[in-house]
Amino acid sequence: MIIKGEATVVKHTGSHYMLACLPDMDLFPAVLRGKMRLKGNSSTNPVAVGDKVAFEADVPEDMNGHEGVTPENPAVITRVLPRKNYVIRKSTNLSRQAHVIAANIDRAFIIATIDFPQVKLPFLDRILVTCEVYNIPATIVLNKVDLYRESHAEMLEAFRAIYEGAGYPVMEVSALTGEGVDALRDACRGSVSLFSGVSGVGKSSLIKALDPSLDPRVGKISEAHLQGRHTTTFYEMYGLSCGGFIVDTPGLRGFGIVDVAREEIALYFPEMLKVSEGCRFAPCTHTHEPGCAVKEAVEAGEISYERYSSYLGMLDDETKYR
């Protein structure tokens, strides 16, 4: 008996997927039909966690629902339904291959740490630009504040000034002590939230702090390199007992921007967009033109030099790797 339906991709491991008919998290296995590709999509993965898909399965007559769908007899994904948004990246600037991290996201929480591992602002800014491109509200979550609030007070204050000045909410939390966890849980409630960041910032520990019934893998920092070891090797969606879902991703070591024209990058820096109407020339690259309102705002301290430097780096990426 052939059954057909629609479901959400909640886990992706290589060529295998787990589906669920949300909000029910009763998972069942699936594979792709043939060499299915999304029309016009050049990414390495045609299906991502968060995608809503159509599927069909051949199950015995006496089976109900997905009872007959097993790893030996998986459902077949036949079509990906239209996405409302997605987060995509190039793994390195030298790679032309892109990978969709997650689809149909309500909010992105970018997990970072001031130290151990030290936050890399250009990496963070690339994720934020990508969220802006696909209209995904982003919040920066500073984890492990119990370790560095006093010892790195000036760095913490400077970080908040940069990103709150750019218009992004910044939350301070500690998965270890529980500080800020309730507020983060409330922010995740009732929505599909992406948790992303570099290795070692404590995403898995934070998810477990949000909902102790969950059991994402937790790793330790490599003291030799002050970087986290990859503990999440696949993409997975978790259901929160308080309501809502979290998409956990492997720790990222690089984030290249995809499908953004060089002359459009500045549009995705909210603080630059706000003042760019005052530029003498249009379009303006905000690099060498006289009468550039963005450069004047940087010199006046109204736009952070760190964010402007990230912007220049992205322009350079586009020049070298187009």
CSV table of C-alpha atoms in Angstrom, one decimal:
chain,number,residue,atom,x,y,z
A,1,MET,CA,0.0,0.0,0.0
A,2,ILE,CA,1.4,3.4,-1.0
A,3,ILE,CA,0.9,6.2,1.5
A,4,LYS,CA,1.7,9.8,0.6
A,5,GLY,CA,2.1,12.9,2.8
A,6,GLU,CA,4.0,15.9,3.8
A,7,ALA,CA,6.6,16.2,6.7
A,8,THR,CA,9.5,18.2,7.9
A,9,VAL,CA,13.1,17.1,7.7
A,10,VAL,CA,14.4,17.0,11.3
A,11,LYS,CA,17.7,15.2,10.9
A,12,HIS,CA,20.2,14.9,8.1
A,13,THR,CA,23.2,12.5,8.2
A,14,GLY,CA,24.8,12.1,4.8
A,15,SER,CA,22.3,10.7,2.4
A,16,HIS,CA,19.8,9.7,5.1
A,17,TYR,CA,17.1,11.8,6.6
A,18,MET,CA,14.6,11.6,9.4
A,19,LEU,CA,11.2,13.2,8.9
A,20,ALA,CA,8.4,14.2,11.3
A,21,CYS,CA,4.9,15.5,11.0
A,22,LEU,CA,5.4,18.5,13.3
A,23,PRO,CA,4.5,19.3,16.0
A,24,ASP,CA,4.6,15.6,16.6
A,25,MET,CA,8.2,14.4,16.9
A,26,ASP,CA,7.5,10.8,15.9
A,27,LEU,CA,10.5,10.3,13.6
A,28,PHE,CA,10.7,8.0,10.5
A,29,PRO,CA,13.5,7.5,8.0
A,30,ALA,CA,13.6,8.7,4.4
A,31,VAL,CA,15.9,8.8,1.4
A,32,LEU,CA,15.9,11.0,-1.7
A,33,ARG,CA,14.4,9.9,-4.9
A,34,GLY,CA,17.1,9.5,-7.5
A,35,LYS,CA,19.2,12.6,-8.1
A,36,MET,CA,16.5,15.1,-7.1
A,37,ARG,CA,17.7,18.6,-7.2
A,38,LEU,CA,16.0,21.9,-6.4
A,39,LYS,CA,15.3,24.0,-9.4
A,40,GLY,CA,18.0,26.7,-9.8
A,41,ASN,CA,19.8,25.6,-6.6
A,42,SER,CA,23.5,25.0,-6.9
A,43,SER,CA,24.1,23.8,-3.3
A,44,THR,CA,25.6,20.5,-2.4
A,45,ASN,CA,22.5,19.4,-0.5
A,46,PRO,CA,19.1,19.6,-2.2
A,47,VAL,CA,17.3,19.0,1.1
A,48,ALA,CA,18.1,20.6,4.5
A,49,VAL,CA,16.9,20.3,8.0
A,50,GLY,CA,13.7,22.4,8.3
A,51,ASP,CA,12.6,21.7,4.8
A,52,LYS,CA,9.0,20.7,4.3
A,53,VAL,CA,8.9,17.8,1.9
A,54,ALA,CA,6.4,15.6,0.1
A,55,PHE,CA,7.1,11.8,0.6
A,56,GLU,CA,5.6,8.5,-0.2
A,57,ALA,CA,6.1,5.1,1.3
A,58,ASP,CA,5.2,1.5,0.4
A,59,VAL,CA,3.9,-0.1,3.6
A,60,PRO,CA,2.0,-3.4,4.4
A,61,GLU,CA,-1.7,-3.2,4.2
A,62,ASP,CA,-2.1,-4.0,7.9
A,63,MET,CA,0.1,-1.1,9.0
A,64,ASN,CA,-1.2,2.3,10.1
A,65,GLY,CA,0.5,5.7,9.5
A,66,HIS,CA,4.3,5.3,9.5
A,67,GLU,CA,4.5,1.9,11.2
A,68,GLY,CA,5.8,0.2,8.1
A,69,VAL,CA,8.5,2.9,7.5
A,70,THR,CA,11.8,1.5,8.7
A,71,PRO,CA,15.5,1.9,8.0
A,72,GLU,CA,15.2,-1.1,5.7
A,73,ASN,CA,12.0,0.3,4.1
A,74,PRO,CA,12.4,4.1,4.3
A,75,ALA,CA,10.0,6.7,2.9
A,76,VAL,CA,11.1,8.4,-0.3
A,77,ILE,CA,11.3,12.2,-0.5
A,78,THR,CA,9.7,13.2,-3.8
A,79,ARG,CA,9.6,16.9,-3.6
A,80,VAL,CA,10.8,19.9,-1.5
A,81,LEU,CA,8.0,22.3,-0.8
A,82,PRO,CA,8.7,26.1,-1.3
A,83,ARG,CA,11.0,27.6,1.3
A,84,LYS,CA,10.2,30.8,3.1
A,85,ASN,CA,13.9,31.3,3.8
A,86,TYR,CA,17.2,29.5,4.4
A,87,VAL,CA,20.7,30.0,5.6
A,88,ILE,CA,23.4,29.1,3.1
A,89,ARG,CA,27.2,29.3,3.1
A,90,LYS,CA,30.4,28.5,1.3
A,91,SER,CA,32.6,26.3,3.4
A,92,THR,CA,35.7,28.3,2.5
A,93,ASN,CA,36.3,31.4,0.4
A,94,LEU,CA,38.2,29.3,-2.1
A,95,SER,CA,35.2,26.9,-2.6
A,96,ARG,CA,32.5,27.5,-5.1
A,97,GLN,CA,30.3,24.9,-3.5
A,98,ALA,CA,27.6,26.1,-1.2
A,99,HIS,CA,25.7,24.2,1.6
A,100,VAL,CA,22.3,25.0,3.0
A,101,ILE,CA,22.6,25.0,6.8
A,102,ALA,CA,18.8,25.0,7.5
A,103,ALA,CA,15.5,26.1,6.0
A,104,ASN,CA,12.3,27.7,7.1
A,105,ILE,CA,13.8,29.4,10.2
A,106,ASP,CA,11.9,32.0,12.4
A,107,ARG,CA,15.0,33.3,14.2
A,108,ALA,CA,18.7,32.7,14.2
A,109,PHE,CA,20.7,32.7,17.5
A,110,ILE,CA,24.4,33.1,16.8
A,111,ILE,CA,26.2,31.6,19.7
A,112,ALA,CA,29.6,33.2,20.5
A,113,THR,CA,32.1,33.6,23.3
A,114,ILE,CA,34.3,36.6,24.1
A,115,ASP,CA,37.1,34.2,24.9
A,116,PHE,CA,37.8,30.5,24.9
A,117,PRO,CA,37.3,30.4,22.0
A,118,GLN,CA,37.9,34.1,21.2
A,119,VAL,CA,35.1,35.6,19.0
A,120,LYS,CA,36.1,36.3,15.4
A,121,LEU,CA,34.1,39.3,14.3
A,122,PRO,CA,34.5,38.9,10.5
A,123,PHE,CA,33.0,35.3,10.8
A,124,LEU,CA,30.2,36.6,12.9
A,125,ASP,CA,29.5,39.4,10.5
A,126,ARG,CA,29.2,37.0,7.6
A,127,ILE,CA,26.6,35.0,9.3
A,128,LEU,CA,24.7,38.2,10.2
A,129,VAL,CA,24.8,39.4,6.6
A,130,THR,CA,23.4,36.1,5.4
A,131,CYS,CA,20.6,36.4,7.9
A,132,GLU,CA,19.8,39.9,6.6
A,133,VAL,CA,19.8,38.6,3.0
A,134,TYR,CA,17.1,36.0,3.8
A,135,ASN,CA,15.1,38.1,6.3
A,136,ILE,CA,15.9,36.0,9.3
A,137,PRO,CA,15.9,38.0,12.5
A,138,ALA,CA,19.2,37.4,14.3
A,139,THR,CA,20.2,37.5,18.0
A,140,ILE,CA,23.8,37.2,19.3
A,141,VAL,CA,24.1,34.9,22.3
A,142,LEU,CA,27.2,35.3,24.4
A,143,ASN,CA,27.7,32.0,26.2
A,144,LYS,CA,30.1,31.3,29.1
A,145,VAL,CA,29.8,34.8,30.6
A,146,ASP,CA,30.6,33.3,34.0
A,147,LEU,CA,34.2,32.7,32.7
A,148,TYR,CA,35.0,36.2,31.4
A,149,ARG,CA,32.6,38.8,32.6
A,150,GLU,CA,35.0,40.2,35.2
A,151,SER,CA,38.3,39.3,33.5
A,152,HIS,CA,37.2,40.6,30.1
A,153,ALA,CA,34.8,43.4,31.2
A,154,GLU,CA,36.2,46.0,28.7
A,155,MET,CA,36.0,43.5,25.8
A,156,LEU,CA,32.5,42.6,26.7
A,157,GLU,CA,31.4,46.2,26.8
A,158,ALA,CA,33.1,46.9,23.5
A,159,PHE,CA,31.4,43.9,21.9
A,160,ARG,CA,28.0,45.0,23.0
A,161,ALA,CA,28.6,48.5,21.8
A,162,ILE,CA,29.5,47.2,18.3
A,163,TYR,CA,26.5,44.9,17.8
A,164,GLU,CA,23.8,46.7,19.7
A,165,GLY,CA,24.9,49.8,17.9
A,166,ALA,CA,24.4,47.9,14.6
A,167,GLY,CA,20.9,47.0,15.8
A,168,TYR,CA,21.3,43.4,17.0
A,169,PRO,CA,20.1,42.1,20.4
A,170,VAL,CA,22.9,40.7,22.5
A,171,MET,CA,22.0,38.2,25.2
A,172,GLU,CA,24.5,37.1,28.0
A,173,VAL,CA,24.0,33.5,29.1
A,174,SER,CA,25.9,30.7,30.9
A,175,ALA,CA,24.9,27.1,30.2
A,176,LEU,CA,26.9,26.2,33.3
A,177,THR,CA,25.3,28.5,35.9
A,178,GLY,CA,22.0,28.9,34.2
A,179,GLU,CA,22.3,32.7,33.9
A,180,GLY,CA,20.1,34.0,31.1
A,181,VAL,CA,18.8,30.6,30.2
A,182,ASP,CA,15.2,31.4,31.1
A,183,ALA,CA,15.2,34.5,28.9
A,184,LEU,CA,16.7,32.5,26.0
A,185,ARG,CA,14.1,29.7,26.5
A,186,ASP,CA,11.3,32.3,26.3
A,187,ALA,CA,12.8,33.8,23.1
A,188,CYS,CA,12.8,30.3,21.5
A,189,ARG,CA,9.3,29.4,22.6
A,190,GLY,CA,6.8,28.7,19.8
A,191,SER,CA,9.2,29.2,16.9
A,192,VAL,CA,11.9,27.4,14.9
A,193,SER,CA,15.3,28.7,16.0
A,194,LEU,CA,18.7,28.1,14.4
A,195,PHE,CA,21.6,27.7,16.8
A,196,SER,CA,24.9,28.3,15.0
A,197,GLY,CA,28.4,29.3,15.7
A,198,VAL,CA,32.0,28.2,15.7
A,199,SER,CA,33.1,25.0,17.4
A,200,GLY,CA,33.5,25.2,21.2
A,201,VAL,CA,31.1,28.0,22.0
A,202,GLY,CA,28.8,25.5,23.8
A,203,LYS,CA,25.8,25.2,21.6
A,204,SER,CA,25.1,21.6,22.7
A,205,SER,CA,25.5,22.5,26.4
A,206,LEU,CA,23.2,25.4,25.9
A,207,ILE,CA,20.5,23.3,24.3
A,208,LYS,CA,20.7,20.8,27.2
A,209,ALA,CA,20.4,23.7,29.6
A,210,LEU,CA,17.3,24.9,27.8
A,211,ASP,CA,15.7,21.5,28.0
A,212,PRO,CA,17.4,18.9,30.2
A,213,SER,CA,15.4,16.1,28.5
A,214,LEU,CA,17.4,16.6,25.4
A,215,ASP,CA,20.8,14.9,24.9
A,216,PRO,CA,22.9,16.6,22.2
A,217,ARG,CA,26.5,15.6,22.2
A,218,VAL,CA,28.7,17.8,24.3
A,219,GLY,CA,32.4,18.2,23.6
A,220,LYS,CA,35.4,19.8,25.2
A,221,ILE,CA,37.7,22.6,24.2
A,222,SER,CA,41.0,21.6,22.6
A,223,GLU,CA,43.6,23.3,24.9
A,224,ALA,CA,46.2,23.1,22.1
A,225,HIS,CA,44.2,25.3,19.7
A,226,LEU,CA,41.6,26.9,22.0
A,227,GLN,CA,39.0,25.6,19.6
A,228,GLY,CA,36.1,23.2,20.1
A,229,ARG,CA,36.1,19.8,18.7
A,230,HIS,CA,33.2,19.0,16.4
A,231,THR,CA,30.7,17.2,18.5
A,232,THR,CA,27.7,17.7,16.3
A,233,THR,CA,28.5,16.0,13.0
A,234,PHE,CA,25.1,16.3,11.5
A,235,TYR,CA,22.2,18.7,11.4
A,236,GLU,CA,19.3,18.0,13.7
A,237,MET,CA,16.1,19.6,14.9
A,238,TYR,CA,15.1,19.2,18.6
A,239,GLY,CA,11.6,19.8,20.0
A,240,LEU,CA,11.6,21.9,23.2
A,241,SER,CA,9.2,20.7,26.0
A,242,CYS,CA,8.3,24.4,26.4
A,243,GLY,CA,7.2,24.6,22.8
A,244,GLY,CA,9.2,25.4,19.7
A,245,PHE,CA,12.1,23.8,17.9
A,246,ILE,CA,15.9,24.3,17.8
A,247,VAL,CA,18.0,23.4,14.8
A,248,ASP,CA,21.5,22.5,16.0
A,249,THR,CA,24.4,22.6,13.5
A,250,PRO,CA,28.0,21.4,13.5
A,251,GLY,CA,30.5,23.9,14.7
A,252,LEU,CA,31.6,26.0,11.7
A,253,ARG,CA,35.1,26.9,10.9
A,254,GLY,CA,34.4,29.1,7.9
A,255,PHE,CA,31.5,31.0,6.4
A,256,GLY,CA,31.6,32.4,2.9
A,257,ILE,CA,28.7,34.5,1.6
A,258,VAL,CA,26.7,33.1,-1.3
A,259,ASP,CA,24.7,34.9,-4.1
A,260,VAL,CA,25.2,38.4,-2.9
A,261,ALA,CA,26.6,40.9,-5.5
A,262,ARG,CA,29.5,43.0,-4.5
A,263,GLU,CA,27.6,46.2,-4.9
A,264,GLU,CA,24.8,44.9,-2.7
A,265,ILE,CA,26.8,43.8,0.4
A,266,ALA,CA,26.5,47.2,2.1
A,267,LEU,CA,22.7,46.9,2.0
A,268,TYR,CA,22.9,44.1,4.5
A,269,PHE,CA,24.7,46.1,7.1
A,270,PRO,CA,21.8,47.9,8.8
A,271,GLU,CA,23.8,50.7,10.3
A,272,MET,CA,25.5,51.4,6.9
A,273,LEU,CA,22.2,51.3,5.1
A,274,LYS,CA,20.7,53.8,7.5
A,275,VAL,CA,23.2,56.5,6.6
A,276,SER,CA,24.0,55.6,3.0
A,277,GLU,CA,21.3,57.9,1.6
A,278,GLY,CA,23.6,60.8,2.5
A,279,CYS,CA,26.4,59.6,0.2
A,280,ARG,CA,27.2,62.0,-2.6
A,281,PHE,CA,27.3,59.3,-5.3
A,282,ALA,CA,24.8,56.5,-5.9
A,283,PRO,CA,25.7,53.7,-6.0
A,284,CYS,CA,28.5,54.2,-3.6
A,285,THR,CA,31.0,51.4,-2.6
A,286,HIS,CA,31.9,53.3,0.6
A,287,THR,CA,35.6,52.8,-0.1
A,288,HIS,CA,37.1,55.6,-2.1
A,289,GLU,CA,34.3,57.9,-3.1
A,290,PRO,CA,34.3,61.5,-1.9
A,291,GLY,CA,31.3,62.6,0.1
A,292,CYS,CA,30.6,59.1,1.5
A,293,ALA,CA,28.3,59.3,4.5
A,294,VAL,CA,29.3,55.8,5.6
A,295,LYS,CA,33.0,56.6,5.8
A,296,GLU,CA,32.2,59.9,7.6
A,297,ALA,CA,30.0,57.9,10.1
A,298,VAL,CA,33.0,55.5,10.7
A,299,GLU,CA,35.4,58.4,11.3
A,300,ALA,CA,32.8,59.9,13.7
A,301,GLY,CA,32.5,56.6,15.6
A,302,GLU,CA,28.8,56.3,14.7
A,303,ILE,CA,29.6,53.1,12.8
A,304,SER,CA,32.2,50.7,14.4
A,305,TYR,CA,35.5,50.4,12.6
A,306,GLU,CA,35.3,46.6,13.3
A,307,ARG,CA,32.0,46.2,11.3
A,308,TYR,CA,33.4,48.5,8.5
A,309,SER,CA,36.5,46.4,8.4
A,310,SER,CA,34.4,43.2,8.0
A,311,TYR,CA,32.6,44.9,5.1
A,312,LEU,CA,35.8,45.7,3.3
A,313,GLY,CA,36.9,42.1,3.8
A,314,MET,CA,33.7,40.9,2.2
A,315,LEU,CA,34.4,43.2,-0.8
A,316,ASP,CA,37.8,41.7,-1.1
A,317,ASP,CA,36.4,38.2,-1.0
A,318,GLU,CA,34.1,39.0,-3.9
A,319,THR,CA,37.0,40.5,-5.9
A,320,LYS,CA,39.3,37.5,-5.4
A,321,TYR,CA,36.9,34.5,-5.5
A,322,ARG,CA,34.2,35.4,-8.0
